[in-house]
């Protein structure tokens, strides 16, 4: 531990020495965003400049687009972004986020206001636990990601910036929003958001509940959420933000068709509390300091009637300082200290303490922007894990930008992979305490070109090589277990095109070609289709009614590395449709909407043995007051 801390301190000192001019007062561009949008994490505003000037590949979804496209949840919003796919997990709780077709290097890291909220037990996160009403922006970072996003992000990262306001207007008055909808398979959802302005700040409260029966037996689900935000600015040098979230779900865990568990049930609860302090130290440093804690509780009843309880605890503190001599050359220094503990009735108690420190410097030199980042992390169970990333962007002209990145990181197994039964049912998955950490090398080369203000093309070549890759193999007892394979490869190409034909017609194309290999079997990696196509058309007719149609096509893929050819999942094509119409009800602005998923009732498996529900719809109303 002492050697780790000493090494990271030396790295930080070297950065200070090599970049003395970086220690100057931070002045951020894009002041219009700072003025017109609600208070937010200071470092989040820097991401706007970071996206514009940095070599990293990033896509953004902002609050205005979320409202205009009427996304009902974070999972739906992410699934609409280029190069991103969100799949419903095979059973129980949660969703799986895939970037650039999946394959490769573990779960995608999900952060809220800069701090990771992935479960220390499973590595993933239930996207339903983050109310869409609280989201200001969503950033998707494609690998190799910046080191300041923290460990666990080798497969990519999603950074969610929350807001305490319901609109961008300057008026100081209480506001609210009600969203209600219902649909097929007994789906009912209701959410309410209230905003109360206070002196030098705001208080926001959001609550929601929902129910769905599902098509298969034992796929019903009840869920509820509650969140609050309190923020206050005492001076330009100090701002405070308190966030609390609670999420609850009770659901069936049906199991795959060939090994059903019609009596398996789960009850999951999670509570989180974050307190952020941010501001300026003199005129030299912009800082943020956040303390946080999570508590999770999972009660699992297996098909055999066996009951087990899992409790997960996380506490930590992270901080970051940013210095810059101008908007294009920031220097970052930050780190975190965190403790994770799990208590499971069947497998006992386990804990993990970690310390992490990162440094990153970006420098603009004429038409070039250089980036270098280093991170060191130490955990009590796996020792020291380094990470580094280097990037270069070159501006050929105002319309053309070339980007290239290379990164290395070490990803350690989650508690679930090591010890615990998987959520979904203890009848389906077991842990493996002999797993080794993964060594991951990532590279990409991208080109961005604007043919005009309304036509933008992005093309990227990418590759990821992983040693001691962790994958799941299903045994003769039909139970999955994680194992290390010596080497795995993922490479391919992503192309996206935004084309605005008219002011009221916008087309978006996204295509990912993916080639993967398990070097131990010479088969493809699990759930890694060679071709993934997404086409979205957005239209507005004279009645101000918005129509959005999405076409998705996914080629065949395999679900098991041990018996890949026998576990082939067929290719499929989907069409989703949504219609949104604005109305006034007693002078209150409202949106009436209908969403139709899988319009042509295509039959396919999202996960081996778990068929999609087929054609389904949701209709409802949003009301602002």
Short mmCIF file of N, CA, C and O in Angstrom, two decimals, residues 461-531:
data_model
loop_
_atom_site.label_atom_id
_atom_site.label_comp_id
_atom_site.label_asym_id
_atom_site.label_seq_id
_atom_site.Cartn_x
_atom_site.Cartn_y
_atom_site.Cartn_z
N UNK A 461 -12.26 3.24 -36.27
CA UNK A 461 -11.72 1.89 -36.19
C UNK A 461 -11.29 1.64 -34.75
O UNK A 461 -10.69 2.51 -34.13
N UNK A 462 -11.57 0.46 -34.20
CA UNK A 462 -11.25 0.19 -32.80
C UNK A 462 -10.78 -1.25 -32.62
O UNK A 462 -11.08 -2.13 -33.43
N UNK A 463 -10.06 -1.46 -31.53
CA UNK A 463 -9.57 -2.80 -31.20
C UNK A 463 -9.34 -2.89 -29.69
O UNK A 463 -8.88 -1.92 -29.07
N UNK A 464 -9.68 -4.04 -29.12
CA UNK A 464 -9.42 -4.33 -27.71
C UNK A 464 -8.84 -5.73 -27.59
O UNK A 464 -9.40 -6.68 -28.15
N UNK A 465 -7.72 -5.86 -26.90
CA UNK A 465 -7.11 -7.16 -26.59
C UNK A 465 -7.14 -7.36 -25.08
O UNK A 465 -6.74 -6.46 -24.33
N UNK A 466 -7.59 -8.53 -24.65
CA UNK A 466 -7.73 -8.82 -23.23
C UNK A 466 -7.03 -10.12 -22.88
O UNK A 466 -7.25 -11.15 -23.54
N UNK A 467 -6.20 -10.06 -21.86
CA UNK A 467 -5.59 -11.27 -21.31
C UNK A 467 -6.33 -11.68 -20.04
O UNK A 467 -6.76 -10.84 -19.28
N UNK A 468 -6.46 -12.99 -19.86
CA UNK A 468 -7.24 -13.53 -18.74
C UNK A 468 -8.67 -13.02 -18.76
O UNK A 468 -9.24 -12.67 -17.74
N UNK A 469 -9.23 -13.00 -19.94
CA UNK A 469 -10.60 -12.54 -20.14
C UNK A 469 -11.58 -13.39 -19.33
O UNK A 469 -11.49 -14.62 -19.31
N UNK A 470 -12.53 -12.75 -18.65
CA UNK A 470 -13.53 -13.46 -17.84
C UNK A 470 -14.78 -13.66 -18.67
O UNK A 470 -15.38 -12.71 -19.18
N UNK A 471 -15.20 -14.93 -18.81
CA UNK A 471 -16.42 -15.26 -19.52
C UNK A 471 -17.15 -16.33 -18.73
O UNK A 471 -16.63 -16.89 -17.76
N UNK A 472 -18.39 -16.63 -19.14
CA UNK A 472 -19.22 -17.60 -18.43
C UNK A 472 -19.42 -18.86 -19.28
O UNK A 472 -19.72 -18.77 -20.46
N UNK A 473 -19.26 -20.03 -18.62
CA UNK A 473 -19.47 -21.32 -19.28
C UNK A 473 -20.57 -22.06 -18.53
O UNK A 473 -20.60 -22.11 -17.30
N UNK A 474 -21.48 -22.64 -19.28
CA UNK A 474 -22.60 -23.38 -18.70
C UNK A 474 -22.25 -24.86 -18.62
O UNK A 474 -21.88 -25.49 -19.61
N UNK A 475 -22.38 -25.42 -17.42
CA UNK A 475 -22.04 -26.82 -17.21
C UNK A 475 -23.20 -27.75 -17.51
O UNK A 475 -24.29 -27.34 -17.90
N UNK A 476 -22.95 -29.06 -17.31
CA UNK A 476 -23.99 -30.06 -17.55
C UNK A 476 -25.17 -29.89 -16.60
O UNK A 476 -26.28 -30.34 -16.89
N UNK A 477 -24.94 -29.26 -15.45
CA UNK A 477 -26.04 -29.00 -14.51
C UNK A 477 -26.84 -27.76 -14.88
O UNK A 477 -27.70 -27.33 -14.11
N UNK A 478 -26.55 -27.16 -16.04
CA UNK A 478 -27.22 -25.97 -16.56
C UNK A 478 -26.95 -24.72 -15.73
O UNK A 478 -27.67 -23.73 -15.82
N UNK A 479 -25.90 -24.74 -14.93
CA UNK A 479 -25.50 -23.59 -14.12
C UNK A 479 -24.28 -22.94 -14.76
O UNK A 479 -23.33 -23.61 -15.17
N UNK A 480 -24.30 -21.59 -14.85
CA UNK A 480 -23.19 -20.84 -15.41
C UNK A 480 -22.14 -20.57 -14.33
O UNK A 480 -22.47 -20.29 -13.17
N UNK A 481 -20.86 -20.60 -14.75
CA UNK A 481 -19.76 -20.25 -13.85
C UNK A 481 -18.74 -19.42 -14.62
O UNK A 481 -18.45 -19.72 -15.79
N UNK A 482 -18.16 -18.38 -14.00
CA UNK A 482 -17.15 -17.58 -14.70
C UNK A 482 -15.80 -18.28 -14.70
O UNK A 482 -15.41 -18.93 -13.72
N UNK A 483 -15.08 -18.13 -15.80
CA UNK A 483 -13.73 -18.68 -15.93
C UNK A 483 -12.86 -17.66 -16.66
O UNK A 483 -13.37 -16.78 -17.36
N UNK A 484 -11.54 -17.77 -16.49
CA UNK A 484 -10.59 -16.98 -17.27
C UNK A 484 -10.20 -17.74 -18.52
O UNK A 484 -9.96 -18.96 -18.47
N UNK A 485 -10.17 -17.05 -19.66
CA UNK A 485 -9.55 -17.61 -20.85
C UNK A 485 -8.30 -16.79 -21.14
O UNK A 485 -8.21 -15.63 -20.76
N UNK A 486 -7.33 -17.41 -21.78
CA UNK A 486 -6.00 -16.80 -21.86
C UNK A 486 -6.01 -15.47 -22.60
O UNK A 486 -5.45 -14.48 -22.12
N UNK A 487 -6.70 -15.42 -23.77
CA UNK A 487 -6.69 -14.19 -24.55
C UNK A 487 -8.00 -14.05 -25.31
O UNK A 487 -8.60 -15.04 -25.76
N UNK A 488 -8.43 -12.82 -25.50
CA UNK A 488 -9.60 -12.53 -26.31
C UNK A 488 -9.33 -11.27 -27.11
O UNK A 488 -8.56 -10.40 -26.69
N UNK A 489 -9.97 -11.19 -28.27
CA UNK A 489 -9.77 -10.05 -29.16
C UNK A 489 -11.12 -9.51 -29.62
O UNK A 489 -12.06 -10.25 -29.89
N UNK A 490 -11.18 -8.19 -29.73
CA UNK A 490 -12.36 -7.50 -30.26
C UNK A 490 -11.86 -6.38 -31.16
O UNK A 490 -11.04 -5.56 -30.75
N UNK A 491 -12.35 -6.32 -32.39
CA UNK A 491 -11.97 -5.24 -33.29
C UNK A 491 -13.11 -4.98 -34.25
O UNK A 491 -13.98 -5.82 -34.46
N UNK A 492 -13.11 -3.77 -34.82
CA UNK A 492 -14.20 -3.47 -35.73
C UNK A 492 -14.22 -2.02 -36.16
O UNK A 492 -13.22 -1.30 -36.06
N UNK A 493 -15.38 -1.60 -36.62
CA UNK A 493 -15.55 -0.26 -37.16
C UNK A 493 -16.95 0.24 -36.77
O UNK A 493 -17.92 -0.52 -36.78
N UNK A 494 -17.02 1.52 -36.44
CA UNK A 494 -18.30 2.16 -36.19
C UNK A 494 -18.44 3.38 -37.09
O UNK A 494 -17.50 4.18 -37.22
N UNK A 495 -19.61 3.52 -37.71
CA UNK A 495 -19.89 4.69 -38.55
C UNK A 495 -21.24 5.25 -38.15
O UNK A 495 -22.21 4.51 -37.97
N UNK A 496 -21.31 6.56 -37.99
CA UNK A 496 -22.58 7.22 -37.70
C UNK A 496 -22.70 8.47 -38.55
O UNK A 496 -21.70 9.15 -38.82
N UNK A 497 -23.93 8.77 -38.95
CA UNK A 497 -24.19 9.92 -39.82
C UNK A 497 -25.47 10.60 -39.35
O UNK A 497 -26.51 9.95 -39.22
N UNK A 498 -25.39 11.89 -39.08
CA UNK A 498 -26.56 12.71 -38.78
C UNK A 498 -26.88 13.55 -40.00
O UNK A 498 -26.02 14.29 -40.50
N UNK A 499 -28.11 13.46 -40.47
CA UNK A 499 -28.49 14.13 -41.71
C UNK A 499 -29.83 14.84 -41.50
O UNK A 499 -30.85 14.19 -41.29
N UNK A 500 -29.80 16.17 -41.53
CA UNK A 500 -31.04 16.94 -41.42
C UNK A 500 -31.46 17.36 -42.84
O UNK A 500 -30.83 18.22 -43.47
N UNK A 501 -32.53 16.72 -43.32
CA UNK A 501 -33.00 17.00 -44.67
C UNK A 501 -33.74 18.32 -44.72
O UNK A 501 -33.61 19.08 -45.68
N UNK A 502 -34.55 18.58 -43.69
CA UNK A 502 -35.27 19.84 -43.54
C UNK A 502 -35.33 20.15 -42.06
O UNK A 502 -34.91 19.35 -41.22
N UNK A 503 -35.87 21.30 -41.72
CA UNK A 503 -35.94 21.68 -40.32
C UNK A 503 -36.78 20.69 -39.52
O UNK A 503 -36.54 20.48 -38.33
N UNK A 504 -37.74 20.03 -40.19
CA UNK A 504 -38.64 19.12 -39.50
C UNK A 504 -38.38 17.65 -39.83
O UNK A 504 -39.18 16.78 -39.50
N UNK A 505 -37.25 17.35 -40.47
CA UNK A 505 -36.91 15.96 -40.80
C UNK A 505 -35.44 15.71 -40.49
O UNK A 505 -34.56 16.37 -41.06
N UNK A 506 -35.17 14.77 -39.59
CA UNK A 506 -33.81 14.44 -39.21
C UNK A 506 -33.63 12.93 -39.27
O UNK A 506 -34.46 12.17 -38.73
N UNK A 507 -32.56 12.49 -39.92
CA UNK A 507 -32.23 11.07 -40.01
C UNK A 507 -30.90 10.81 -39.32
O UNK A 507 -29.95 11.58 -39.46
N UNK A 508 -30.83 9.69 -38.58
CA UNK A 508 -29.60 9.28 -37.90
C UNK A 508 -29.31 7.83 -38.26
O UNK A 508 -30.17 6.96 -38.13
N UNK A 509 -28.08 7.60 -38.73
CA UNK A 509 -27.64 6.25 -39.09
C UNK A 509 -26.47 5.85 -38.19
O UNK A 509 -25.57 6.66 -37.96
N UNK A 510 -26.49 4.61 -37.72
CA UNK A 510 -25.36 4.10 -36.93
C UNK A 510 -25.14 2.63 -37.28
O UNK A 510 -26.10 1.84 -37.30
N UNK A 511 -23.89 2.30 -37.58
CA UNK A 511 -23.54 0.92 -37.96
C UNK A 511 -22.26 0.52 -37.25
O UNK A 511 -21.29 1.28 -37.23
N UNK A 512 -22.29 -0.67 -36.64
CA UNK A 512 -21.11 -1.22 -35.97
C UNK A 512 -20.80 -2.58 -36.57
O UNK A 512 -21.67 -3.48 -36.57
N UNK A 513 -19.59 -2.72 -37.10
CA UNK A 513 -19.09 -4.03 -37.52
C UNK A 513 -18.13 -4.52 -36.44
O UNK A 513 -17.23 -3.79 -36.01
N UNK A 514 -18.30 -5.76 -36.01
CA UNK A 514 -17.55 -6.29 -34.88
C UNK A 514 -17.00 -7.67 -35.21
O UNK A 514 -17.74 -8.56 -35.65
N UNK A 515 -15.71 -7.84 -34.99
CA UNK A 515 -15.06 -9.14 -35.17
C UNK A 515 -14.41 -9.52 -33.84
O UNK A 515 -13.56 -8.77 -33.33
N UNK A 516 -14.80 -10.64 -33.24
CA UNK A 516 -14.28 -11.05 -31.94
C UNK A 516 -13.74 -12.47 -32.02
O UNK A 516 -14.13 -13.25 -32.89
N UNK A 517 -12.87 -12.80 -31.06
CA UNK A 517 -12.29 -14.15 -31.04
C UNK A 517 -11.91 -14.53 -29.62
O UNK A 517 -11.26 -13.78 -28.91
N UNK A 518 -12.35 -15.71 -29.21
CA UNK A 518 -11.87 -16.37 -28.01
C UNK A 518 -10.69 -17.23 -28.43
O UNK A 518 -10.86 -18.23 -29.13
N UNK A 519 -9.49 -16.83 -28.04
CA UNK A 519 -8.29 -17.51 -28.53
C UNK A 519 -8.19 -18.96 -28.03
O UNK A 519 -7.48 -19.76 -28.63
N UNK A 520 -8.89 -19.29 -26.94
CA UNK A 520 -8.85 -20.67 -26.44
C UNK A 520 -9.69 -21.62 -27.27
O UNK A 520 -9.40 -22.81 -27.36
N UNK A 521 -10.77 -21.11 -27.88
CA UNK A 521 -11.69 -21.97 -28.64
C UNK A 521 -11.76 -21.62 -30.11
O UNK A 521 -12.34 -22.37 -30.90
N UNK A 522 -11.20 -20.47 -30.50
CA UNK A 522 -11.30 -19.94 -31.86
C UNK A 522 -12.74 -19.58 -32.24
O UNK A 522 -13.05 -19.37 -33.41
N UNK A 523 -13.65 -19.52 -31.25
CA UNK A 523 -15.02 -19.09 -31.49
C UNK A 523 -15.12 -17.59 -31.22
O UNK A 523 -14.24 -16.96 -30.65
N UNK A 524 -16.28 -17.05 -31.61
CA UNK A 524 -16.57 -15.66 -31.30
C UNK A 524 -16.88 -15.51 -29.81
O UNK A 524 -17.29 -16.47 -29.14
N UNK A 525 -16.70 -14.29 -29.29
CA UNK A 525 -17.06 -14.02 -27.91
C UNK A 525 -18.58 -14.01 -27.76
O UNK A 525 -19.31 -13.77 -28.72
N UNK A 526 -19.03 -14.22 -26.52
CA UNK A 526 -20.46 -14.27 -26.25
C UNK A 526 -21.14 -12.94 -26.57
O UNK A 526 -20.60 -11.87 -26.30
N UNK A 527 -22.34 -13.03 -27.10
CA UNK A 527 -23.20 -11.87 -27.32
C UNK A 527 -22.49 -10.74 -28.05
O UNK A 527 -22.55 -9.58 -27.66
N UNK A 528 -21.80 -11.09 -29.12
CA UNK A 528 -21.04 -10.11 -29.91
C UNK A 528 -21.40 -10.25 -31.38
O UNK A 528 -20.70 -10.92 -32.15
N UNK A 529 -22.50 -9.65 -31.82
CA UNK A 529 -22.92 -9.78 -33.22
C UNK A 529 -21.96 -9.06 -34.16
O UNK A 529 -21.42 -8.01 -33.82
N UNK A 530 -21.77 -9.64 -35.34
CA UNK A 530 -20.88 -9.01 -36.31
C UNK A 530 -21.44 -7.71 -36.85
O UNK A 530 -20.69 -6.77 -37.14
N UNK A 531 -22.74 -7.63 -36.96
CA UNK A 531 -23.36 -6.44 -37.56
C UNK A 531 -24.46 -5.92 -36.65
O UNK A 531 -25.29 -6.69 -36.15
#
